[in-house]
PDB file of C-alpha atoms in Angstrom:
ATOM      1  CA  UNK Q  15     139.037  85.843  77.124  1.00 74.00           C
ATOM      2  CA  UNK Q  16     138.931  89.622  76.654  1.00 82.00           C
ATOM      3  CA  UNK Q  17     141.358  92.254  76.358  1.00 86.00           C
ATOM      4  CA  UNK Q  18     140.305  96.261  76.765  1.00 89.00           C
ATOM      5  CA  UNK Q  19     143.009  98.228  75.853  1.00 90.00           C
ATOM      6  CA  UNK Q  20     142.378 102.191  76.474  1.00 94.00           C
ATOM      7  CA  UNK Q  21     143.306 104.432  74.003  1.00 95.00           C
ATOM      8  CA  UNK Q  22     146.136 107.160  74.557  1.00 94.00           C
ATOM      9  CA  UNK Q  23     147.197 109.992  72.500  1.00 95.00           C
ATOM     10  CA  UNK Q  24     150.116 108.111  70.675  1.00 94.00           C
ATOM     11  CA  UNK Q  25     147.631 105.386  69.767  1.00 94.00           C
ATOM     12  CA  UNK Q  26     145.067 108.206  68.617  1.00 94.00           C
ATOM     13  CA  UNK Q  27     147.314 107.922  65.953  1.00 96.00           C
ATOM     14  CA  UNK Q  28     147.363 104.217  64.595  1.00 95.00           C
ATOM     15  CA  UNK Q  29     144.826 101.971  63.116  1.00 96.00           C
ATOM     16  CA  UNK Q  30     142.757  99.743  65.107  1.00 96.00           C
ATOM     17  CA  UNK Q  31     144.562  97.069  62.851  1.00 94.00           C
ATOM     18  CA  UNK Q  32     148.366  98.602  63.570  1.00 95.00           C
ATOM     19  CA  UNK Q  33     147.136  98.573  67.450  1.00 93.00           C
ATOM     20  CA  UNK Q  34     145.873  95.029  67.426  1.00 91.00           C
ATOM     21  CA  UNK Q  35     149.660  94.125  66.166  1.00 88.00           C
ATOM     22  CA  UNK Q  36     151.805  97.121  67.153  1.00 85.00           C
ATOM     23  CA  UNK Q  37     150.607  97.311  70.738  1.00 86.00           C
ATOM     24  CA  UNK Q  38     148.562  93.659  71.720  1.00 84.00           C
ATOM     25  CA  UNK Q  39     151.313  91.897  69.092  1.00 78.00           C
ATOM     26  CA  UNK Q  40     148.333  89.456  68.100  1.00 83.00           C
ATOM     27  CA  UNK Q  41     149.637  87.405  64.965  1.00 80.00           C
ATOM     28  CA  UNK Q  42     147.408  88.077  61.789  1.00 85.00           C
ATOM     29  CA  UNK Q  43     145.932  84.717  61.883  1.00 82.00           C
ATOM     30  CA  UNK Q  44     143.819  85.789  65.402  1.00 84.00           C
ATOM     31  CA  UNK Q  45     142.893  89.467  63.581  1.00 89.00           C
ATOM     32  CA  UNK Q  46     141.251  87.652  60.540  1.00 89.00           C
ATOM     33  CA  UNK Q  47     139.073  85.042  63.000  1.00 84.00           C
ATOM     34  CA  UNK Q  48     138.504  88.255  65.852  1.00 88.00           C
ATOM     35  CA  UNK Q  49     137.480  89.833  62.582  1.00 89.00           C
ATOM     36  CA  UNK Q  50     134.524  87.282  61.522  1.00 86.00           C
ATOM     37  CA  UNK Q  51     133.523  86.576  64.913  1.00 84.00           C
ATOM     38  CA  UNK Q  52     133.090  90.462  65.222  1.00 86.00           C
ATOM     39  CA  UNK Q  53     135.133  90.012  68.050  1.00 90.00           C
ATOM     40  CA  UNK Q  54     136.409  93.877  68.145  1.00 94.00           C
ATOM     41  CA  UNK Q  55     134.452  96.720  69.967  1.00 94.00           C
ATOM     42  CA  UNK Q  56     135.271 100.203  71.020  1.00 94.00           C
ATOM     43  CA  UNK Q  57     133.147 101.726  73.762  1.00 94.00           C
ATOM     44  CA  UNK Q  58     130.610  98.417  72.872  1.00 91.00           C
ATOM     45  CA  UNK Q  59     130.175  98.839  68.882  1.00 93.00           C
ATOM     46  CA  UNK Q  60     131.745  96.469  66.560  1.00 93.00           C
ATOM     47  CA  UNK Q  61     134.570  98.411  64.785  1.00 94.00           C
ATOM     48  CA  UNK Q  62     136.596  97.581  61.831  1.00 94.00           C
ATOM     49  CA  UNK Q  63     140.266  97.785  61.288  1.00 95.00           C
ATOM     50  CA  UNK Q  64     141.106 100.499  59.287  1.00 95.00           C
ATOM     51  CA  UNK Q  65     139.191 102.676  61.541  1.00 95.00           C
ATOM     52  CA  UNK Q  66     140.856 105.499  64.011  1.00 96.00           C
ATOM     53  CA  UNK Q  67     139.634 106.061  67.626  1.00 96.00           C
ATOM     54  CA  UNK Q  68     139.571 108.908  69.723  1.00 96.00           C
ATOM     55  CA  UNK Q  69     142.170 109.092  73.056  1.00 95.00           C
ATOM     56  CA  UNK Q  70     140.217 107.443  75.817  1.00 95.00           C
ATOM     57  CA  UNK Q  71     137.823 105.108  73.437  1.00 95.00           C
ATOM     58  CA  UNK Q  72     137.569 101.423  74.775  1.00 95.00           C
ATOM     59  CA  UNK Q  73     138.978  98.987  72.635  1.00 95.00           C
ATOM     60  CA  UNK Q  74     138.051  95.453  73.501  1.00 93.00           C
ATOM     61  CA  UNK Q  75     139.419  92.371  71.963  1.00 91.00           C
ATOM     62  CA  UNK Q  76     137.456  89.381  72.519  1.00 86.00           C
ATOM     63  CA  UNK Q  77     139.152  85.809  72.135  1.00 75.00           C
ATOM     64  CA  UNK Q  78     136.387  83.007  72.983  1.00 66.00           C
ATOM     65  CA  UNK Q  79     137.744  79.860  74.109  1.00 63.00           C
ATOM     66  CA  UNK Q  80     135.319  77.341  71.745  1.00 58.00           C
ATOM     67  CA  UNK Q  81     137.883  74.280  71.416  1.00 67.00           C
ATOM     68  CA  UNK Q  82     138.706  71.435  73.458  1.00 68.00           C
ATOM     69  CA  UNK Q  83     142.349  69.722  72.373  1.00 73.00           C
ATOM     70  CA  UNK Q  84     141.596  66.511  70.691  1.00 71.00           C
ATOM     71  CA  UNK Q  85     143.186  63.405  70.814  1.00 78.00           C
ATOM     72  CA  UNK Q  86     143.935  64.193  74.744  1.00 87.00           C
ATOM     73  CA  UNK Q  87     142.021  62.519  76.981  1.00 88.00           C
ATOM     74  CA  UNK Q  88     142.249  63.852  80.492  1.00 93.00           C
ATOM     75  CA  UNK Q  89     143.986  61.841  83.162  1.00 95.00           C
ATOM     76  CA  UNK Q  90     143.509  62.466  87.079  1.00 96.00           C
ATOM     77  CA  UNK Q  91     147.464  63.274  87.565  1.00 96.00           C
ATOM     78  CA  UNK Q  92     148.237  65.665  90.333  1.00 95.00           C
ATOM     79  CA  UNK Q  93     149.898  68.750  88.589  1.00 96.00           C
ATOM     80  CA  UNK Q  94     151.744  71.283  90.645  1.00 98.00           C
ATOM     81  CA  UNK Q  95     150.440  75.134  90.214  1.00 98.00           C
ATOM     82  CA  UNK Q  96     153.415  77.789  90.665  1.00 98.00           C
ATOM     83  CA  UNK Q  97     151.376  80.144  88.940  1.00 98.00           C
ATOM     84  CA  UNK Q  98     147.916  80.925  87.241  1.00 97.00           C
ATOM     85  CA  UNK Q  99     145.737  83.712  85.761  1.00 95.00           C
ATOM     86  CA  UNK Q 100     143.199  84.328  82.629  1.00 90.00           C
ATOM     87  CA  UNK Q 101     146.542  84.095  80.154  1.00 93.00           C
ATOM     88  CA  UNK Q 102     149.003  81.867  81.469  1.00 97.00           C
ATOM     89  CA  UNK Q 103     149.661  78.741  83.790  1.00 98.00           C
ATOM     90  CA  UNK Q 104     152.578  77.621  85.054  1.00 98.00           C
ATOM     91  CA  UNK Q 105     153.457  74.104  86.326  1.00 98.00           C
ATOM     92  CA  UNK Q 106     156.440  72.354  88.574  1.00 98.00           C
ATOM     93  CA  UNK Q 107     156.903  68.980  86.177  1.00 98.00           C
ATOM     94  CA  UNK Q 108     158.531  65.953  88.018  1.00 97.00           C
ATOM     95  CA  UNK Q 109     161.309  64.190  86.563  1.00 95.00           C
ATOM     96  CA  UNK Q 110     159.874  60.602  84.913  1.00 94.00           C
ATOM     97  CA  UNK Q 111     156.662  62.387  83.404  1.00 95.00           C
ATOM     98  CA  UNK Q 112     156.509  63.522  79.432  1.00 95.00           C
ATOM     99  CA  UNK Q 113     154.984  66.781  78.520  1.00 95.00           C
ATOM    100  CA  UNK Q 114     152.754  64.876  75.763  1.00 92.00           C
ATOM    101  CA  UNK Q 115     151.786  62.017  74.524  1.00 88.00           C
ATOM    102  CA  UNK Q 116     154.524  60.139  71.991  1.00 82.00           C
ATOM    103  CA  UNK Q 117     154.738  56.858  70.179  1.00 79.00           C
ATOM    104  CA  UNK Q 118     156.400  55.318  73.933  1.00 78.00           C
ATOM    105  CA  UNK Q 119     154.116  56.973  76.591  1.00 77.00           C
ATOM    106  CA  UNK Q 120     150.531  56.971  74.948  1.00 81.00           C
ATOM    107  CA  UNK Q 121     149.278  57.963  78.722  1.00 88.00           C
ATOM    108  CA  UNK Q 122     150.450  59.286  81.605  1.00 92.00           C
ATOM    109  CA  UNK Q 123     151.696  62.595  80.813  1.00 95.00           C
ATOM    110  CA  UNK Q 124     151.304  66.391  81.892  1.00 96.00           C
ATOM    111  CA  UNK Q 125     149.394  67.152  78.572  1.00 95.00           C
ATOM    112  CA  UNK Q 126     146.914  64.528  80.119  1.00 95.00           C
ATOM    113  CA  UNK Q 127     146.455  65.963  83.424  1.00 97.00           C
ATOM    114  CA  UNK Q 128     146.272  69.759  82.282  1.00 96.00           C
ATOM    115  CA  UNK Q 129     143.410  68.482  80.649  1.00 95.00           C
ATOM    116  CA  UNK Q 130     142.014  67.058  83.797  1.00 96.00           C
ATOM    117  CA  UNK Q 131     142.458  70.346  85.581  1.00 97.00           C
ATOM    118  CA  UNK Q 132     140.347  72.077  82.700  1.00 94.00           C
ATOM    119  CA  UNK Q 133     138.009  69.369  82.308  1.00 92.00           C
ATOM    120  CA  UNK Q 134     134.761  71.400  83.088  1.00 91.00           C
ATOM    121  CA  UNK Q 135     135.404  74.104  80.422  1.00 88.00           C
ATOM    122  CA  UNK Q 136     136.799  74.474  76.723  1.00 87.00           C
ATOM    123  CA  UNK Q 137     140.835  73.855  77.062  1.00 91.00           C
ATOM    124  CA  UNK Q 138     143.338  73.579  74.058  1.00 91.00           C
ATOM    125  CA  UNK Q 139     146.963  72.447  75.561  1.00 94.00           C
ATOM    126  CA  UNK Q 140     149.385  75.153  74.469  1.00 94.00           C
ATOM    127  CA  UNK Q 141     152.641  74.457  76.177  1.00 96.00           C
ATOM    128  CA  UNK Q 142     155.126  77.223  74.979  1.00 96.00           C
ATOM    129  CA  UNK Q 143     158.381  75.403  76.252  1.00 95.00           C
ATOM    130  CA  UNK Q 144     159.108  71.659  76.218  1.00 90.00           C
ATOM    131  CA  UNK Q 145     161.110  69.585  78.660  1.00 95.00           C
ATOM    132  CA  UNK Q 146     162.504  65.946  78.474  1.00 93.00           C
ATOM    133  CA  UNK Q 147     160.688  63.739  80.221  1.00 94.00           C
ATOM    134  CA  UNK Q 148     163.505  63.250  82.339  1.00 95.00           C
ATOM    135  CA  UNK Q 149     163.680  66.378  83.262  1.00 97.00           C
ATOM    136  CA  UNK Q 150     161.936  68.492  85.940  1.00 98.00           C
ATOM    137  CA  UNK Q 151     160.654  72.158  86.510  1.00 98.00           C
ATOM    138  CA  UNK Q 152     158.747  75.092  84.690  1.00 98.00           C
ATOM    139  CA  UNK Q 153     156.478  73.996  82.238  1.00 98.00           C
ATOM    140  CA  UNK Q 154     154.663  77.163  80.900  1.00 98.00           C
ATOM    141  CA  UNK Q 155     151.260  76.783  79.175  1.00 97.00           C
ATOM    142  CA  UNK Q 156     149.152  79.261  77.031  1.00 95.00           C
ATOM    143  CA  UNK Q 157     145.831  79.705  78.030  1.00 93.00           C
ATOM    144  CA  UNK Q 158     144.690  81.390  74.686  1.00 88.00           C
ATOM    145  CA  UNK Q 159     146.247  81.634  71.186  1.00 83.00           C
ATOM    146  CA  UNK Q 160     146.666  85.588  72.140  1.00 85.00           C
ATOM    147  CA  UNK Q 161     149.136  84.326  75.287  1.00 90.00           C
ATOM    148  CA  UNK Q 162     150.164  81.401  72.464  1.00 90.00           C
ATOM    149  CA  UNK Q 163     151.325  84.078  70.101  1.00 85.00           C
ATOM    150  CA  UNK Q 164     153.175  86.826  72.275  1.00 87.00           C
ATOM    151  CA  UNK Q 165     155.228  84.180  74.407  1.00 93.00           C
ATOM    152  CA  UNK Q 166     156.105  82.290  71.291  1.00 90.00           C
ATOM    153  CA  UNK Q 167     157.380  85.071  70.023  1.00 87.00           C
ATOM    154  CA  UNK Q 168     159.695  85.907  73.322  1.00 93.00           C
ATOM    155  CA  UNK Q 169     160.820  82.549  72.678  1.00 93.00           C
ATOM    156  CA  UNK Q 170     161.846  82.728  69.066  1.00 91.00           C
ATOM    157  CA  UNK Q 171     163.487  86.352  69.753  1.00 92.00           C
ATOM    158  CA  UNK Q 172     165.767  84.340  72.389  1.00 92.00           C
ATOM    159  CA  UNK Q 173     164.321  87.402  75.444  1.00 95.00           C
ATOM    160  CA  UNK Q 174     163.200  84.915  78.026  1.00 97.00           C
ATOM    161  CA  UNK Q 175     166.027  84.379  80.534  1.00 97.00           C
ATOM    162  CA  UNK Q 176     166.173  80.661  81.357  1.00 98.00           C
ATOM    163  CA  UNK Q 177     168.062  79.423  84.713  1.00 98.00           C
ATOM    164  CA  UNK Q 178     168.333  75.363  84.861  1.00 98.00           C
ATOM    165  CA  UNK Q 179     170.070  74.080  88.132  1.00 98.00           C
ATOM    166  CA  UNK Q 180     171.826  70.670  87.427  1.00 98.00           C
ATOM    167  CA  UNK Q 181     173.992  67.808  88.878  1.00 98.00           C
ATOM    168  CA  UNK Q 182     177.364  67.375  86.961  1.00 98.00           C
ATOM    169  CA  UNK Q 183     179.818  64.387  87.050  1.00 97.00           C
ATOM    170  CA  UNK Q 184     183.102  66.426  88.196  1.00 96.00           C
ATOM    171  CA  UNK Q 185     183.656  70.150  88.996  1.00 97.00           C
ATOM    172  CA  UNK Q 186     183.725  72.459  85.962  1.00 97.00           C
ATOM    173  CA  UNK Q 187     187.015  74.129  85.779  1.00 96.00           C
ATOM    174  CA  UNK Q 188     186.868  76.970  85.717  1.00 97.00           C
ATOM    175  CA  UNK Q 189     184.211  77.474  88.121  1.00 98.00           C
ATOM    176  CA  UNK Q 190     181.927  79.558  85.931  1.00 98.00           C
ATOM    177  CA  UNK Q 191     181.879  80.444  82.235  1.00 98.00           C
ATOM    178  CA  UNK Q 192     180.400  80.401  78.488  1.00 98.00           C
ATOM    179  CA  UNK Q 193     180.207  77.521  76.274  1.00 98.00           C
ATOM    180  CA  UNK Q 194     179.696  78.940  72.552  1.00 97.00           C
ATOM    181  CA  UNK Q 195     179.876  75.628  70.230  1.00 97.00           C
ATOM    182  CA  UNK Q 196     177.640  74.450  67.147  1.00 97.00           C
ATOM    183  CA  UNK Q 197     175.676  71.313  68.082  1.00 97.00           C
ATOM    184  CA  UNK Q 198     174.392  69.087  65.516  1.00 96.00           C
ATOM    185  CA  UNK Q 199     172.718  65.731  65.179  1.00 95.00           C
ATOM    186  CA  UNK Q 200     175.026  62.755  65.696  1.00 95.00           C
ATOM    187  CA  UNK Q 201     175.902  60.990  62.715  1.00 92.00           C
ATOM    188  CA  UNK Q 202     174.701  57.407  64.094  1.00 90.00           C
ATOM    189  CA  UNK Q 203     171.726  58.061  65.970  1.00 92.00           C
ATOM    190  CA  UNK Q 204     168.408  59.977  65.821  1.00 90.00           C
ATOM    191  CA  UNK Q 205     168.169  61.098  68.965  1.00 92.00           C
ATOM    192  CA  UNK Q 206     171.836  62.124  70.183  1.00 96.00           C
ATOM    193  CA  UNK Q 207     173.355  65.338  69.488  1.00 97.00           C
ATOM    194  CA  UNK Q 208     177.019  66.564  69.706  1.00 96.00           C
ATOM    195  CA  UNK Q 209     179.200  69.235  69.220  1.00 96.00           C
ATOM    196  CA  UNK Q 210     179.869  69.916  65.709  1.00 94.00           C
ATOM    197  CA  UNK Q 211     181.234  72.280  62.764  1.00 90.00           C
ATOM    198  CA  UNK Q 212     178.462  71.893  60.703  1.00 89.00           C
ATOM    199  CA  UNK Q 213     175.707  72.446  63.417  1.00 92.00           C
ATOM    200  CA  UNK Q 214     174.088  75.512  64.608  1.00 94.00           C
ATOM    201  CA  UNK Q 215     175.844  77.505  67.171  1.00 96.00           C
ATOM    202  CA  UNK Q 216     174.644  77.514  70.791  1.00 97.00           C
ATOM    203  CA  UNK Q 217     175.505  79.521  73.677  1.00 97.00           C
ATOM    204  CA  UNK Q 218     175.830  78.123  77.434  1.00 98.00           C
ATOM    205  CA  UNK Q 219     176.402  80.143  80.493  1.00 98.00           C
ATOM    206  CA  UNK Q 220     176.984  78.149  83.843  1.00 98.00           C
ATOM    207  CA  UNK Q 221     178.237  79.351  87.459  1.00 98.00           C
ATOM    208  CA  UNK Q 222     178.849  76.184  90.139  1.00 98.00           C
ATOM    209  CA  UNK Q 223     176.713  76.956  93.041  1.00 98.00           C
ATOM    210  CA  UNK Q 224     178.141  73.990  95.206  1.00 98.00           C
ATOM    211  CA  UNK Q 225     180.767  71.137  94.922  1.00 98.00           C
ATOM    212  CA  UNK Q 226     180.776  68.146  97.000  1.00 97.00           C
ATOM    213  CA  UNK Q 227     183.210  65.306  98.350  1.00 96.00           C
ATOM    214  CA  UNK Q 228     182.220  62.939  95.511  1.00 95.00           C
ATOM    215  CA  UNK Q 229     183.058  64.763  92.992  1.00 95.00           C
ATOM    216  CA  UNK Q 230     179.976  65.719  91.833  1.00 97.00           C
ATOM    217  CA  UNK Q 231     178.655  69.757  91.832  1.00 98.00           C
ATOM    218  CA  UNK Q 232     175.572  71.697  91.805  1.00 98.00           C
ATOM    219  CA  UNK Q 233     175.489  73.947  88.592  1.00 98.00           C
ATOM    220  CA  UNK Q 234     173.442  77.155  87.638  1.00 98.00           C
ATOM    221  CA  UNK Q 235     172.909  76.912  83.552  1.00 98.00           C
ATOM    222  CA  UNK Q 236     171.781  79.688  81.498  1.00 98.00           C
ATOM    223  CA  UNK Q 237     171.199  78.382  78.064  1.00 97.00           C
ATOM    224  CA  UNK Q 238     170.989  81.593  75.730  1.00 96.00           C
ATOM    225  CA  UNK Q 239     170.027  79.421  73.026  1.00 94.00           C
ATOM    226  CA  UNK Q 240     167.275  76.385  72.894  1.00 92.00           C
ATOM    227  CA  UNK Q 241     169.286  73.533  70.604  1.00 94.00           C
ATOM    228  CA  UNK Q 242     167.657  69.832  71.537  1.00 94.00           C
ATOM    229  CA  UNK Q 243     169.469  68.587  74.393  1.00 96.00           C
ATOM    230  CA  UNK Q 244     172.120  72.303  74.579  1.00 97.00           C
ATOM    231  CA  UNK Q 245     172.900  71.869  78.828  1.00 98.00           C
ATOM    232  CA  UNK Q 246     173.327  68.153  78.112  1.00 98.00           C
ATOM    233  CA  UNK Q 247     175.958  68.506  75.596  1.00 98.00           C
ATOM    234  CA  UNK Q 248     177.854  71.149  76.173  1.00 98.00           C
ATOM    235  CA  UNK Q 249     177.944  70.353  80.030  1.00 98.00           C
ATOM    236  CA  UNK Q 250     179.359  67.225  78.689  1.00 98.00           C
ATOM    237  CA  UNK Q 251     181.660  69.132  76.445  1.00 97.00           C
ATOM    238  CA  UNK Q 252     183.385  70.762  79.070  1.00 97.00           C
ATOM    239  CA  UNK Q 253     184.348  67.100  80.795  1.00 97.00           C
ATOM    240  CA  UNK Q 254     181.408  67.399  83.340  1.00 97.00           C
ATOM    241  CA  UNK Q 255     178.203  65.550  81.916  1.00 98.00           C
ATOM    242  CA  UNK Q 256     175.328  65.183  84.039  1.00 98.00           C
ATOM    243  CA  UNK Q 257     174.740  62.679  86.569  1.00 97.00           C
ATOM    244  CA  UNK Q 258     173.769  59.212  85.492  1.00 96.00           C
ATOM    245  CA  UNK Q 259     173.290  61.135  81.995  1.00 97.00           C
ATOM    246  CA  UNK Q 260     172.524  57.772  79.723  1.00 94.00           C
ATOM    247  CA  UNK Q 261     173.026  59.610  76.499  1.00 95.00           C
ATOM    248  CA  UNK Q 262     176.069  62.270  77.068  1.00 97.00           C
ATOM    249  CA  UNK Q 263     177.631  60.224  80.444  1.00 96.00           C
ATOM    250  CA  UNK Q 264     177.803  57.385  82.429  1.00 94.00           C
ATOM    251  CA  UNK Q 265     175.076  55.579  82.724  1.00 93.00           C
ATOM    252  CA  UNK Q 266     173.464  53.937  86.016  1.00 93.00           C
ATOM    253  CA  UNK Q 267     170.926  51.487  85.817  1.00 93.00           C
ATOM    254  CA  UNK Q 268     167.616  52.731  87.602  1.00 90.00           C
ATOM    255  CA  UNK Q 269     169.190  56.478  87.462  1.00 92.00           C
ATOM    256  CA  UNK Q 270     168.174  59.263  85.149  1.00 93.00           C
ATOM    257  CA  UNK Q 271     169.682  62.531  84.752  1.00 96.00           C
ATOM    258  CA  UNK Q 272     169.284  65.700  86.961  1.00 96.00           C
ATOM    259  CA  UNK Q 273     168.538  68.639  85.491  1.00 98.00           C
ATOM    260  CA  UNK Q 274     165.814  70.903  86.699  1.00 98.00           C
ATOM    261  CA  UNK Q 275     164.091  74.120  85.051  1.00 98.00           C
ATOM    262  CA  UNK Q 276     164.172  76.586  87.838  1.00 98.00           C
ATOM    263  CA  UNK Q 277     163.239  80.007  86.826  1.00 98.00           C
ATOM    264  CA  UNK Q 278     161.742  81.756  83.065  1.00 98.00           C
ATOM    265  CA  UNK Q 279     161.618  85.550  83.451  1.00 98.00           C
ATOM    266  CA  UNK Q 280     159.361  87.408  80.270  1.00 97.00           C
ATOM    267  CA  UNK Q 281     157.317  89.807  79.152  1.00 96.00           C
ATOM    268  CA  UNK Q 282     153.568  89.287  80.674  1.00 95.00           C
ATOM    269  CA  UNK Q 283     151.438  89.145  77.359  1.00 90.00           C
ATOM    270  CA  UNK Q 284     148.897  91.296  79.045  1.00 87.00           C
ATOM    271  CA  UNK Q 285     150.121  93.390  81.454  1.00 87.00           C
ATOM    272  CA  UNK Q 286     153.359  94.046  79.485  1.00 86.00           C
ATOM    273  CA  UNK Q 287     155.644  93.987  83.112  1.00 94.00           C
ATOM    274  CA  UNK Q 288     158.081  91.576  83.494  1.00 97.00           C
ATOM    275  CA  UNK Q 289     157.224  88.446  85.307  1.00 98.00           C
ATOM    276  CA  UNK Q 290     159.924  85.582  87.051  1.00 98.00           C
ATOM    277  CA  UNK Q 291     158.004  82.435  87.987  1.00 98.00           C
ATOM    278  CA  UNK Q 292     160.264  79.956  90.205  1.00 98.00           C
ATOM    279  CA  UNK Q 293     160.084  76.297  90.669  1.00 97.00           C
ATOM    280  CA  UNK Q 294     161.736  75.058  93.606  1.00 91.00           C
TER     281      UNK Q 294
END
């Protein structure tokens, strides 16, 4: 993977160093190995650092893709493509399918056939946002540690607008608002969360798109947080858990939970522009 950035007359300014953070926000782990690979050129010469280039000078950043992820064998597993270039790939997850491989589901995952996709060329699994295994949409992998590093970091700074569309048990009232609770872990279980003093506070925003005879309704989330499990619980907080939600509702044998990522809006890691990738 390379990046050539072109030097302006602001940048004239800054080391090749503060550039390589300041303006391609690579993490310092990725400048020290582009350093020993010698993996930083302007106008085709290696260059160091600390040096200063001239307004129109070449700087290329190259990021070879060695590694292969181990411990993931591939697995022929059709995977749906919303989106795909030289830094990113996006992918429509179904419900029933984990993103990796855990102590219950050794096989059979999306990890497994990402790898499949990739399985002619050098491929380390980077997904930058996790969904339950019972839940569908946008899974969002890295396709180098320099995409790795700039999404994660849209993630930690909470930028990346998430909209989930779910099925709720009941009709919010009112139609539309923000949760704002702490959630914590549950005191008798290692898996279950729940709203709580002592937790860390998360915020939920939610609009009902559609209500229907049954009772049930068709729910826009925006979680402006990421706590384990957030729409779950606070939908559930409100007196409207999901649909056949095992954990939070009422359970129904054979019947799983709907929830369903539908759109991520970011920052491109190249290109800088804002991009909205949508999963139907």
């Amino acid at each position: 993977m390379e990046i050539i950035y072109t030097i302006t007359e602001k940048t004239s300014a800054y080391s090749v160093g503060d550039i390589l953070k300041k303006e391609l926000h690579l993490s310092r782990r990725i400048i020290t190995k582009l350093k020993k690979q010698n993996g930083i050129t302007a106008n085709g010469t290696p260059v160091f650092t600390n040096a200063f280039l001239a307004p129109g000078c070449l700087l290329k950043v190259s990021l070879p893709e060695n590694e292969h992820s181990k411990n993931l064998l591939p697995e022929n597993i059709p995977i749906d493509v919303l989106y795909e270039d030289a830094f990113l790939l996006a992918v429509n997850k179904p419900r029933g399918l984990p993103v990796h491989p855990t102590r219950n589901f050794k096989s059979g995952t999306l990890a497994g056939g990402i790898m499949y996709y990739y399985r002619n060329e050098p491929f380390v699994f980077r997904a930058v946002n996790r969904l339950d295994k019972d839940t569908s949409g946008i899974v969002l992998i890295a396709k180098n540690q320099f995409a790795a590093a700039c999404l994660s970091k849209q993630w930690h700074e909470k930028s990346v607008q998430k909209i989930y569309y779910a099925i709720t048990e009941g009709v919010p009232f009112p139609l539309s608002g923000t949760i704002q609770t702490s959630i914590s872990l549950s005191p008798d279980s290692i898996i279950k969360r729940c709203v709580s003093q002592t937790g860390t506070l998360a915020i939920t925003e939610y609009k009902t798109i559609k209500t229907y005879d049954n009772g049930k309704a068709l729910v826009e989330v925006c979680p402006k947080t990421g706590k384990t499990h957030q729409i779950r619980v606070h939908m559930a907080h409100i007196g409207c858990p999901l649909y056949a939600d095992f954990l939070y509702g009422n359970e129904i044998i054979h019947q799983t939970f709907y929830l369903h990522c539908h759109s991520l809006s970011f920052v491109h890691p190249h290109t800088r522009l804002p991009i909205t990738i949508t999963a139907p």
